PDB file of C-alpha atoms in Angstrom:
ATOM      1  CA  UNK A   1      20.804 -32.994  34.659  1.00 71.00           C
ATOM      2  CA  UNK A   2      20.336 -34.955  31.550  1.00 71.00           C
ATOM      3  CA  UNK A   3      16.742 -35.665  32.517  1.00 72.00           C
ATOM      4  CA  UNK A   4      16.192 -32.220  33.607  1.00 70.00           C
ATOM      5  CA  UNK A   5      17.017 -30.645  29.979  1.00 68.00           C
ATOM      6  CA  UNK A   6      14.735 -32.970  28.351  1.00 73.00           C
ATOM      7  CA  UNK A   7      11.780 -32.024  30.490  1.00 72.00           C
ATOM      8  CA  UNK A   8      12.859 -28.718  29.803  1.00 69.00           C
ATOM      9  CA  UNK A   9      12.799 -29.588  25.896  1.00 61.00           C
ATOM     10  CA  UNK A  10       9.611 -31.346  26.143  1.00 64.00           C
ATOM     11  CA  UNK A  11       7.894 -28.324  28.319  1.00 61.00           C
ATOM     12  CA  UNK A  12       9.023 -25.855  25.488  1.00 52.00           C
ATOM     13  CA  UNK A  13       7.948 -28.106  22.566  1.00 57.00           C
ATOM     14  CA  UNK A  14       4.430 -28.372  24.588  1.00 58.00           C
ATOM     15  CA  UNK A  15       4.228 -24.569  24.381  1.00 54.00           C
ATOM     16  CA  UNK A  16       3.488 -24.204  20.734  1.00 51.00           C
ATOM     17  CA  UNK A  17       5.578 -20.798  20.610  1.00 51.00           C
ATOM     18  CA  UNK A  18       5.768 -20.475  16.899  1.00 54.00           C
ATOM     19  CA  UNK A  19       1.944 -20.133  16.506  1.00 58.00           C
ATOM     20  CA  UNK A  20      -1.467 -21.014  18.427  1.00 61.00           C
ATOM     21  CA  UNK A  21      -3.162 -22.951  15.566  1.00 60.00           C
ATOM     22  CA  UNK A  22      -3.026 -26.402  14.891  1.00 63.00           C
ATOM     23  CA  UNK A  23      -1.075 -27.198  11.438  1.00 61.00           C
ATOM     24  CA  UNK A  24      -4.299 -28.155   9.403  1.00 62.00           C
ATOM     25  CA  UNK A  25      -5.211 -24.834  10.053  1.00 63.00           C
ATOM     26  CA  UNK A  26      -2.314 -22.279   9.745  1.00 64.00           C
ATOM     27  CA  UNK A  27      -3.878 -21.038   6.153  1.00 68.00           C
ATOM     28  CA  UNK A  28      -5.969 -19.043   8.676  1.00 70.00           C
ATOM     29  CA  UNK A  29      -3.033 -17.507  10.625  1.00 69.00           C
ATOM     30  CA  UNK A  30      -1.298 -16.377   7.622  1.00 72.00           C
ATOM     31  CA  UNK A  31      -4.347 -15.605   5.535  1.00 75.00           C
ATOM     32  CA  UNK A  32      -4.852 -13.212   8.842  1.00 76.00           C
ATOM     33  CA  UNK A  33      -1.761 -11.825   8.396  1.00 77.00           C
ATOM     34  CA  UNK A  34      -1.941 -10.982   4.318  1.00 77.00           C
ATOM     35  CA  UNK A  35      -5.216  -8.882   5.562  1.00 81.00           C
ATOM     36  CA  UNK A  36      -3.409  -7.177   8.200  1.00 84.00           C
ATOM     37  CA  UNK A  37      -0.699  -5.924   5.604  1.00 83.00           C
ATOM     38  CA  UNK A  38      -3.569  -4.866   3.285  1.00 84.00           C
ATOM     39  CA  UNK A  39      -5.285  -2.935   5.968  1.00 87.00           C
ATOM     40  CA  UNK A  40      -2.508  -1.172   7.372  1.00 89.00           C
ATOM     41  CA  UNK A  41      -1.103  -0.105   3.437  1.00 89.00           C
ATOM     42  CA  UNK A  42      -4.809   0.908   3.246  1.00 90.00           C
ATOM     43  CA  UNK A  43      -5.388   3.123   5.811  1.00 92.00           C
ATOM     44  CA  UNK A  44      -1.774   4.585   5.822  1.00 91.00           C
ATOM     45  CA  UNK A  45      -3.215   5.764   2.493  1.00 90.00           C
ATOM     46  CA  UNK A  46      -6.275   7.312   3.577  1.00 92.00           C
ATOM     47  CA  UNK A  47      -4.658   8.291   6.801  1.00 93.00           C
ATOM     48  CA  UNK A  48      -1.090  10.265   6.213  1.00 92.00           C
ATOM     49  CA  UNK A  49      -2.277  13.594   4.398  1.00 91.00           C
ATOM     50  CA  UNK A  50      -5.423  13.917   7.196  1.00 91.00           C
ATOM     51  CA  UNK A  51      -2.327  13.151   9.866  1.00 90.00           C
ATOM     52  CA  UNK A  52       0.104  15.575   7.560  1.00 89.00           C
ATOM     53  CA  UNK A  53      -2.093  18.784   8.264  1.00 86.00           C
ATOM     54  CA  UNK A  54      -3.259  18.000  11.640  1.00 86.00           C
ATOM     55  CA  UNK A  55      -0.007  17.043  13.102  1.00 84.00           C
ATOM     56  CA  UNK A  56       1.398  20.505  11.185  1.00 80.00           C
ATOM     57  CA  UNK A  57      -1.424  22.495  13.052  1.00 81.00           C
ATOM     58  CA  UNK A  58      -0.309  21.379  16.444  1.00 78.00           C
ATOM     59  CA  UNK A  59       3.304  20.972  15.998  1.00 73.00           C
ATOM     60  CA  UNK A  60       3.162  24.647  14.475  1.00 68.00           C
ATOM     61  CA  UNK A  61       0.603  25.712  16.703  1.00 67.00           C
ATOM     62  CA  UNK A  62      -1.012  27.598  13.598  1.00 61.00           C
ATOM     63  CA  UNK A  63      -3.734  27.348  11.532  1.00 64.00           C
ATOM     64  CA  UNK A  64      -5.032  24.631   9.094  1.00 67.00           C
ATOM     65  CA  UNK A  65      -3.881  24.603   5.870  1.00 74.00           C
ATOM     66  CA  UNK A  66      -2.401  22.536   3.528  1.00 83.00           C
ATOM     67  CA  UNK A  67       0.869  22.767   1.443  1.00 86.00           C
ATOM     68  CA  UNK A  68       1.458  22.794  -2.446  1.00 87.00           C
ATOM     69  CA  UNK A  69       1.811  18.880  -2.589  1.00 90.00           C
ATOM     70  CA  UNK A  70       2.265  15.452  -0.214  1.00 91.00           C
ATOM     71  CA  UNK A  71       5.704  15.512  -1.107  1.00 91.00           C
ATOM     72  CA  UNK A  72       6.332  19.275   0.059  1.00 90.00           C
ATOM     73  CA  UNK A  73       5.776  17.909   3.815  1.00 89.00           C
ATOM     74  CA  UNK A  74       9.538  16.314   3.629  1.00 90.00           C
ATOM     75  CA  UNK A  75      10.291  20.123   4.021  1.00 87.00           C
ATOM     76  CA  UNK A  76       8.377  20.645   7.040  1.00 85.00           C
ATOM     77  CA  UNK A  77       7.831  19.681  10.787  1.00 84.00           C
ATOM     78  CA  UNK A  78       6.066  16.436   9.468  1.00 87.00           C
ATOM     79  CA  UNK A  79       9.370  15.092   8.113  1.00 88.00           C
ATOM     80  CA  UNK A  80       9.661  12.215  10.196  1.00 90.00           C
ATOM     81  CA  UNK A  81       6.029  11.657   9.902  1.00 91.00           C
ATOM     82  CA  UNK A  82       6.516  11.177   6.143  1.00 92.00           C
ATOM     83  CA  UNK A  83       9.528   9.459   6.007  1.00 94.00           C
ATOM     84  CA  UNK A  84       8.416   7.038   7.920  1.00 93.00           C
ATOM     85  CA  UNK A  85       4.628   6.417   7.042  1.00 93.00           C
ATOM     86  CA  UNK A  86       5.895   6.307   3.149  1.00 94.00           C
ATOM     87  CA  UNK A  87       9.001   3.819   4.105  1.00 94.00           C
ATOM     88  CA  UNK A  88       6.235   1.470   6.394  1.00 93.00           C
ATOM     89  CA  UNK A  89       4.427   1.627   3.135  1.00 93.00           C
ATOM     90  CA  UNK A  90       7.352   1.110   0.235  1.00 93.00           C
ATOM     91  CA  UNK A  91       8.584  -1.647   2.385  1.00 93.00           C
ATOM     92  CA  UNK A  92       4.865  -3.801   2.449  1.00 90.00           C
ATOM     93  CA  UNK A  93       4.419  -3.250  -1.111  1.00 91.00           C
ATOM     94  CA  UNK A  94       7.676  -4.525  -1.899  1.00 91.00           C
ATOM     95  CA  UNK A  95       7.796  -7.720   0.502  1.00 88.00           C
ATOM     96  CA  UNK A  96       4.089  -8.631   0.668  1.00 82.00           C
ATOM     97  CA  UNK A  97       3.603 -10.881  -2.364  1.00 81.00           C
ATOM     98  CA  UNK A  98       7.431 -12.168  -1.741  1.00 81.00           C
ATOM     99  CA  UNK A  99       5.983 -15.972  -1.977  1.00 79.00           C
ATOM    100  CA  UNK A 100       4.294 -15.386  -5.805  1.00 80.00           C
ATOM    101  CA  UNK A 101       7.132 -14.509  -7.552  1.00 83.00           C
ATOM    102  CA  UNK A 102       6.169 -15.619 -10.452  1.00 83.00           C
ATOM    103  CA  UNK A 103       3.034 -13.423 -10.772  1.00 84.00           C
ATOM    104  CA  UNK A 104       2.200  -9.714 -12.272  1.00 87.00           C
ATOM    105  CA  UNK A 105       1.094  -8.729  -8.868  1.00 86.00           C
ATOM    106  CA  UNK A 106       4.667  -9.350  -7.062  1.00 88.00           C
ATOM    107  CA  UNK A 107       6.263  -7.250  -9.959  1.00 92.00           C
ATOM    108  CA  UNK A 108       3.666  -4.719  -9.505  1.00 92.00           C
ATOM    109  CA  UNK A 109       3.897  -4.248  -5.934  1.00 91.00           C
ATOM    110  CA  UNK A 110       7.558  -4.887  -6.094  1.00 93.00           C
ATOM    111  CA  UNK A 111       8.079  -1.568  -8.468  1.00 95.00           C
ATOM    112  CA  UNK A 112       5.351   0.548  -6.368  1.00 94.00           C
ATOM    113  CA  UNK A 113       7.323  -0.403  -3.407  1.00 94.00           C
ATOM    114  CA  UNK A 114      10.579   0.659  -4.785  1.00 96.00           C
ATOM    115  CA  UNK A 115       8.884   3.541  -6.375  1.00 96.00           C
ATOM    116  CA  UNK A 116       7.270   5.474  -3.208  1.00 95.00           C
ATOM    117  CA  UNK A 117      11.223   4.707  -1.065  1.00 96.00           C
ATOM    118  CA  UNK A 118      12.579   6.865  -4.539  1.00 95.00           C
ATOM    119  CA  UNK A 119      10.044   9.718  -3.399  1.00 94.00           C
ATOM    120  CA  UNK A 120      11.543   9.431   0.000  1.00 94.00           C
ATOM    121  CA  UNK A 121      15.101   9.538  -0.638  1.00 93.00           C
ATOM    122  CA  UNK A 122      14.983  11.750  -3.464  1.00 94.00           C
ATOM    123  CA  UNK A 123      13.048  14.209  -2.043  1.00 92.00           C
ATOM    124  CA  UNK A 124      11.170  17.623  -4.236  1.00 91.00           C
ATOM    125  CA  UNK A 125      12.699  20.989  -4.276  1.00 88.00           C
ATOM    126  CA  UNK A 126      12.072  22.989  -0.901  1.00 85.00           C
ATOM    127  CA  UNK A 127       8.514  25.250  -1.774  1.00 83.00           C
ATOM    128  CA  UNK A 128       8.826  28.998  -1.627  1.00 78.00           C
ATOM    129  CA  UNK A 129      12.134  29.790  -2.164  1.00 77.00           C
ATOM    130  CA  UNK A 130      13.420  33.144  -3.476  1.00 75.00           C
ATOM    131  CA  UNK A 131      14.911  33.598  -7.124  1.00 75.00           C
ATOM    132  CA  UNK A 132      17.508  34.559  -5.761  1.00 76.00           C
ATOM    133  CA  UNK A 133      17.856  31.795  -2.903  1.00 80.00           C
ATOM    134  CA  UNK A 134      20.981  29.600  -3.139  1.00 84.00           C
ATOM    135  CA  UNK A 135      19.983  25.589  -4.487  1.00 82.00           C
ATOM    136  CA  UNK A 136      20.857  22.655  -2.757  1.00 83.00           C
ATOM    137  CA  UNK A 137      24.674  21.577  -3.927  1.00 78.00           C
ATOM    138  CA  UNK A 138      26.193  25.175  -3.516  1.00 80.00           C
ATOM    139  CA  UNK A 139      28.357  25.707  -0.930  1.00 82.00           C
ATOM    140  CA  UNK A 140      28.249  26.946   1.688  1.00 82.00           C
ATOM    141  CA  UNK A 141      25.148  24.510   2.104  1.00 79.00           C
ATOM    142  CA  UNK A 142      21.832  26.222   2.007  1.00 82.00           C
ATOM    143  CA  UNK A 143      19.156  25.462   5.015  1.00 82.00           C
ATOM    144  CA  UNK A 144      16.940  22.309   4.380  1.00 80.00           C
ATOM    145  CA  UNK A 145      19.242  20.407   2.057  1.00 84.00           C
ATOM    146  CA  UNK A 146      18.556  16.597   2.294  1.00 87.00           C
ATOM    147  CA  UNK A 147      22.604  15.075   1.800  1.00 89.00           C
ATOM    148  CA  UNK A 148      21.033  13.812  -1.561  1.00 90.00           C
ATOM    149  CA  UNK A 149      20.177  16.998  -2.823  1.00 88.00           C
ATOM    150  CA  UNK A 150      23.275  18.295  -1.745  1.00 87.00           C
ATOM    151  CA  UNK A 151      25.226  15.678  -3.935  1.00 88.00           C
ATOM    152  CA  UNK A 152      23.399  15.706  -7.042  1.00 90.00           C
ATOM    153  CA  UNK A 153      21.638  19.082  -6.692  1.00 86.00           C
ATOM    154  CA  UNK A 154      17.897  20.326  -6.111  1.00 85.00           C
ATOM    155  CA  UNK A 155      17.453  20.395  -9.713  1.00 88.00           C
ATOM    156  CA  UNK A 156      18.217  17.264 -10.653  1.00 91.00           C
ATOM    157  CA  UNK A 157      17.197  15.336  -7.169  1.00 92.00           C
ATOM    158  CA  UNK A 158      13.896  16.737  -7.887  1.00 92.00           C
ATOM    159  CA  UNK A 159      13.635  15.599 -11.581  1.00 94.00           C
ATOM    160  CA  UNK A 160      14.593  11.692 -10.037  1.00 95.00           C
ATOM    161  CA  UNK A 161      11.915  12.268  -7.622  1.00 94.00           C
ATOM    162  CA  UNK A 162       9.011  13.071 -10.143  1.00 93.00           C
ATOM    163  CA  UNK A 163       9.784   9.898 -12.120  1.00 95.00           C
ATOM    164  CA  UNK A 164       9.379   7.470  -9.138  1.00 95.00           C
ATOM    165  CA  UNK A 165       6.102   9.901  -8.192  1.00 94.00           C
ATOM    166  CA  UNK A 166       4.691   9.020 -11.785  1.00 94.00           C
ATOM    167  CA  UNK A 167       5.823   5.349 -11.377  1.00 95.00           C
ATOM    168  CA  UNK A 168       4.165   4.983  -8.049  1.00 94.00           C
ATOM    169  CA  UNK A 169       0.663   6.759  -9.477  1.00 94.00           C
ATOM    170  CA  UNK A 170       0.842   4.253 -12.251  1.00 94.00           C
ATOM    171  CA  UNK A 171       1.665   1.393 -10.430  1.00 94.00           C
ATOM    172  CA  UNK A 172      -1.041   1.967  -7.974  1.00 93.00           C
ATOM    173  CA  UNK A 173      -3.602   2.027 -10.773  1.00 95.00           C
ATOM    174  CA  UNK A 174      -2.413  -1.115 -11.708  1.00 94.00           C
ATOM    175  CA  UNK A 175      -2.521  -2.791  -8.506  1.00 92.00           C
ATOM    176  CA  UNK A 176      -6.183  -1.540  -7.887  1.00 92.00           C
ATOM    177  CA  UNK A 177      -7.033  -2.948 -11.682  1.00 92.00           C
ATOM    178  CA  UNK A 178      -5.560  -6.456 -10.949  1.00 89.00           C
ATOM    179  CA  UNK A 179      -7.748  -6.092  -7.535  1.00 89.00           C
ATOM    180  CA  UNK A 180     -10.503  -6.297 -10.228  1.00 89.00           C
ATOM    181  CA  UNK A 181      -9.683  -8.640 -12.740  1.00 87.00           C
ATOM    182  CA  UNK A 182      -9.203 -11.278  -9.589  1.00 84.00           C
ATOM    183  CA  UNK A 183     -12.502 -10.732  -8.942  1.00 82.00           C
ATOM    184  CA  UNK A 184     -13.820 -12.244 -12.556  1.00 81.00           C
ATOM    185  CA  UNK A 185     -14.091 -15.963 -12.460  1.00 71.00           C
ATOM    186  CA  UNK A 186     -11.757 -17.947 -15.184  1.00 63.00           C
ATOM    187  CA  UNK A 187     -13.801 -20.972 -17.362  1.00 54.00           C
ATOM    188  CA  UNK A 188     -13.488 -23.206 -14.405  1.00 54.00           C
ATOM    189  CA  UNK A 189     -15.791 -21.205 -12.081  1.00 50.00           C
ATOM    190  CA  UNK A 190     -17.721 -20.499 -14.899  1.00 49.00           C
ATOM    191  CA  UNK A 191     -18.766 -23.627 -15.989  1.00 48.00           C
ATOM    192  CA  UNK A 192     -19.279 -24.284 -12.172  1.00 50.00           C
ATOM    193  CA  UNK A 193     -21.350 -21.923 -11.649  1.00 51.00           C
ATOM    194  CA  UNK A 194     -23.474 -21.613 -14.900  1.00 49.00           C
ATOM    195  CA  UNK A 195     -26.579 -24.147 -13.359  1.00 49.00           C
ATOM    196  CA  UNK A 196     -26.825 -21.372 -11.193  1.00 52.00           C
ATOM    197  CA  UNK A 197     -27.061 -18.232 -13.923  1.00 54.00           C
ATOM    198  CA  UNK A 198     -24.754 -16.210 -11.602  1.00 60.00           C
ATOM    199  CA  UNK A 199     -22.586 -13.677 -12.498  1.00 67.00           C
ATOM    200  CA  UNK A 200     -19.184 -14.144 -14.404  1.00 80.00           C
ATOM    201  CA  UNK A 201     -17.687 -12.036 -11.186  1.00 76.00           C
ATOM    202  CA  UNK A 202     -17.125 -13.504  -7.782  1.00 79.00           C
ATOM    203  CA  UNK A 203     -17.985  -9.939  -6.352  1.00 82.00           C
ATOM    204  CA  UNK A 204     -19.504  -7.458  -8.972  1.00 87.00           C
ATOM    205  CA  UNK A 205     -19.541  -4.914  -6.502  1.00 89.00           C
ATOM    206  CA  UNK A 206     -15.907  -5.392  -5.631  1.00 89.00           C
ATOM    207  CA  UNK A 207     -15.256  -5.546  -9.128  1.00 90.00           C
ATOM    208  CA  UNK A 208     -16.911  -1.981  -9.710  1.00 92.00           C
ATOM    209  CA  UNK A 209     -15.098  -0.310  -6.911  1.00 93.00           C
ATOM    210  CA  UNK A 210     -11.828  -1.634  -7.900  1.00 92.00           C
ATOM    211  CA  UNK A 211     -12.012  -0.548 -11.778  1.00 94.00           C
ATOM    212  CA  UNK A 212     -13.305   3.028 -10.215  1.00 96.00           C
ATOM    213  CA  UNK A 213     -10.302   3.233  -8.021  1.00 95.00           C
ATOM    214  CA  UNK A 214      -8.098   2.429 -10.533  1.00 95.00           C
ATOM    215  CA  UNK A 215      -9.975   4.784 -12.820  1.00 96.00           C
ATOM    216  CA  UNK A 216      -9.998   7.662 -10.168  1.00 96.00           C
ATOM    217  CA  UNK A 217      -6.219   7.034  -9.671  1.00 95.00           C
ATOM    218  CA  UNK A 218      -5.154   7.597 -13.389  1.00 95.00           C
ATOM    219  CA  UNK A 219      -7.694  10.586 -13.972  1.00 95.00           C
ATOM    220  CA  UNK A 220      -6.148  12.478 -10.688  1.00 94.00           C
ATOM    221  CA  UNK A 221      -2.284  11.615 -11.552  1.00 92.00           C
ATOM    222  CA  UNK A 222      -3.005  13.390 -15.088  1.00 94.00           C
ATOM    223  CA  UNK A 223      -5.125  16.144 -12.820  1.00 94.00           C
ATOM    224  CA  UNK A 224      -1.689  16.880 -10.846  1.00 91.00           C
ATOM    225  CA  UNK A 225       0.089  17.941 -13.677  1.00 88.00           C
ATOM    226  CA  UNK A 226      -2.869  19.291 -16.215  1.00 90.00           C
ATOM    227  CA  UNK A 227      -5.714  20.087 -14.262  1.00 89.00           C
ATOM    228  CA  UNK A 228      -6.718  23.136 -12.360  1.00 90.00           C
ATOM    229  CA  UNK A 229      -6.249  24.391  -8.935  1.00 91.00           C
ATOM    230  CA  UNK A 230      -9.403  24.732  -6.825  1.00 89.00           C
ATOM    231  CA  UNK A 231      -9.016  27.724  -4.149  1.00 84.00           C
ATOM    232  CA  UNK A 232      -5.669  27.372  -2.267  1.00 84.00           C
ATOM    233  CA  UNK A 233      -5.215  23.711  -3.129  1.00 89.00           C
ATOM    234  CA  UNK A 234      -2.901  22.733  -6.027  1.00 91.00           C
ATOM    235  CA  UNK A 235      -4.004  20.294  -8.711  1.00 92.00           C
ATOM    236  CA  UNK A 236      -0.845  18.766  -7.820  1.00 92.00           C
ATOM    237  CA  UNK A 237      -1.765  18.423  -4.082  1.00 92.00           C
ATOM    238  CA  UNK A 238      -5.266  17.310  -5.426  1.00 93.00           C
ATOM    239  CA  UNK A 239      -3.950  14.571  -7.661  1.00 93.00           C
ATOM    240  CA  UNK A 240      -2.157  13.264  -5.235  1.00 93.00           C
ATOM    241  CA  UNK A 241      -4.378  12.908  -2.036  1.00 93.00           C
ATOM    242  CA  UNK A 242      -7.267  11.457  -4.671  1.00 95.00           C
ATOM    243  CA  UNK A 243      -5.162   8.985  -5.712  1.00 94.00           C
ATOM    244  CA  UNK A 244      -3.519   7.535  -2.782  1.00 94.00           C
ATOM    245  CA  UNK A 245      -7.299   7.745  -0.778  1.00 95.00           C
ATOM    246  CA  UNK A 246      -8.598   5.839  -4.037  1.00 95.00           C
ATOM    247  CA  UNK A 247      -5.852   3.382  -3.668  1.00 93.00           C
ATOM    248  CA  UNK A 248      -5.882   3.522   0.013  1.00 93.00           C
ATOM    249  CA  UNK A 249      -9.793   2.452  -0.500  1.00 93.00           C
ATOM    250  CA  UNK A 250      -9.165  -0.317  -2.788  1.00 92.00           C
ATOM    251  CA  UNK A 251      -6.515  -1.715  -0.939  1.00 90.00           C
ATOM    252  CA  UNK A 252      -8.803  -1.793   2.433  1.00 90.00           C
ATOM    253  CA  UNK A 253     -11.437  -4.017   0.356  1.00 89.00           C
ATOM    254  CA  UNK A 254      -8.798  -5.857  -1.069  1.00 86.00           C
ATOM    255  CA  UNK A 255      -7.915  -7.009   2.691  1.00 83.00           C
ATOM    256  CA  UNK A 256     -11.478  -7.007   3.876  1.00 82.00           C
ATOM    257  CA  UNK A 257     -12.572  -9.127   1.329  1.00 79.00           C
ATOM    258  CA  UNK A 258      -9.778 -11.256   0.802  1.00 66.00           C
ATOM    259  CA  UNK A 259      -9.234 -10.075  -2.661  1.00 61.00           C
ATOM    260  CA  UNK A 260      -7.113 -12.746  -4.548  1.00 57.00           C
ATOM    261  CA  UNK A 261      -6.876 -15.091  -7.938  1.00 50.00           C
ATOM    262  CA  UNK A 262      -8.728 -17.969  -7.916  1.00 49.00           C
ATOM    263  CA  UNK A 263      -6.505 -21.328  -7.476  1.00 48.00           C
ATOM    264  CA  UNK A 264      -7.230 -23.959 -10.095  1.00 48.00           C
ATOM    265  CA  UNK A 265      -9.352 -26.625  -9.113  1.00 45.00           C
ATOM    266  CA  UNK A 266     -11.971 -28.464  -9.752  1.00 43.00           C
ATOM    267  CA  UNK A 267     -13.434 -27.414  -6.555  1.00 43.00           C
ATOM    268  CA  UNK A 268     -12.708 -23.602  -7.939  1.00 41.00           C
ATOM    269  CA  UNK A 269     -15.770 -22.192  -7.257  1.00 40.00           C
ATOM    270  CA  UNK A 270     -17.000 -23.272  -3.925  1.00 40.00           C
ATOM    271  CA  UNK A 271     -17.484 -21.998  -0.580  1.00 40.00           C
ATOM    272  CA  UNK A 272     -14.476 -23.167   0.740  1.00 42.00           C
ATOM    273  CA  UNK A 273     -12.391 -21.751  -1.821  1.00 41.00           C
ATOM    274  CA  UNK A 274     -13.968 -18.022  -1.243  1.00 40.00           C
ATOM    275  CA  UNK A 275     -14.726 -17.966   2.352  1.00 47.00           C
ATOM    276  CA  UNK A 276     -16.103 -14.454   3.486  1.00 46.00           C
ATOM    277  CA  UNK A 277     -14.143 -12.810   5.922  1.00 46.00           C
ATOM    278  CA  UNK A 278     -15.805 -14.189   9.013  1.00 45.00           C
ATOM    279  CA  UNK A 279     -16.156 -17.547   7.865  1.00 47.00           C
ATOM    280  CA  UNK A 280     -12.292 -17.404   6.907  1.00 44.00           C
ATOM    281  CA  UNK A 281     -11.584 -16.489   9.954  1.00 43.00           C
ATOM    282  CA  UNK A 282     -13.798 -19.173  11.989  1.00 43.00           C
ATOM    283  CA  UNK A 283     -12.518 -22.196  10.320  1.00 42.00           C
TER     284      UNK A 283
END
């Protein structure tokens, strides 16, 4: 039996269960995997409020349209749909840079992460109500009441939610700026590529599209609550979808790419250090 359980043992260690790559190259595995978290954030982005209307149109069986804001779709038959596409979201922002915790970009993430679960759980006021209709925490308990509005009230549940809406905006402009600034190269790669006259950025182009983003995000979350509706759209619904697709764009480059700081090195600058995606993925 004894000799039996070790072949057993030695069978399973032979299996490599953990992971199908050699040791010497398991940066590739989990370099994989910090793209696939990127990519997913990323087109969750660009994705929910095109999946928010159509998945309205045929749950409703009605016609397309759109409703006042992202957030107003807790209040509808795409509940679950938002709950849980915002929560898959909140929860890779917060976790995803959980090994550099000693960087701007985990503190970053970690607040937008924590942010956009506040928008969740503290849900806006229902849309259309009457003057006259009864707010959440009266009793008998009106329709559509979330248990947290119930507790604290619409009112104030609302008020909660709009800060961690502004928090997330701003945090997401943030996140898409850093996405730039990691693409300028620090003295090192400077001086290691200045033989070559290239650029001070490791990607200009990345660099532009990230600043725009970031840009685009800040200019829309002031166009929610200043600018101007635009035929039956809301600024407030427009603010919103521009800035999560321009965040949902950046973020998709930022996993494309591999969009991260430089280590220090004196091998900073070199191939090796900023494979492209393929060649990352070939080693």
């Amino acid at each position: 039996m004894k000799e039996l359980g070790r072949r057993i043992l030695d069978h399973l260690a032979e299996m490599n269960t953990h992971s199908r790559y050699p040791y010497d190259k398991r940066d590739v595995a989990y370099t994989r995997s910090y793209r696939i978290i990127r990519l997913t954030v990323g087109f969750l982005g660009v994705l929910l409020p095109i999946i928010f209307i159509i998945g309205e149109t045929f749950f409703l069986r009605g016609g397309v349209h759109v409703r006042g804001s992202l957030s107003a779709y807790y209040h509808t038959s795409m509940q679950d749909v938002f709950v849980a596409g915002l929560c898959v979201i909140g929860f890779m922002l917060a976790t995803y840079m959980a090994g550099e915790l000693k960087t701007w970009d985990f503190w970053v993430s970690l607040i937008a992460g924590i942010a956009v679960l506040g928008v969740v759980f503290f849900p806006t006021s229902r849309p259309g109500l009457l003057a006259d209709a009864p707010p959440c925490g009266s009793h008998p308990e009106p329709p559509g009441c979330s248990p947290v509005e119930q507790t604290l009230g619409e009112h104030t549940t609302a008020q909660i939610h709009a800060g961690f809406a502004i928090a997330f905006i701003l945090s997401l402009a943030v996140m898409s700026f850093f996405f730039a600034v990691s693409e300028v190269l620090d003295k090192s790669g400077l001086r290691a590529q200045a033989q070559d006259k290239q650029s001070v950025f490791r990607n200009p182009m990345l660099f532009l599209i990230h600043s725009i983003c970031a840009l685009i995000i800040l200019i829309a979350g002031i166009w929610a609550f200043i600018g101007v509706n635009v035929g039956e759209l809301t600024r407030l619904y427009i603010g919103e979808v521009a800035s999560v697709w321009a965040f949902g764009l950046s973020w998709i480059l930022a996993g494309y790419y591999l969009t991260a700081p430089a280590r220090p090195g004196p091998s900073h600058a070199s191939e090796d250090q900023f494979p492209t995606p393929d060649a990352a993925i070939s080693k």
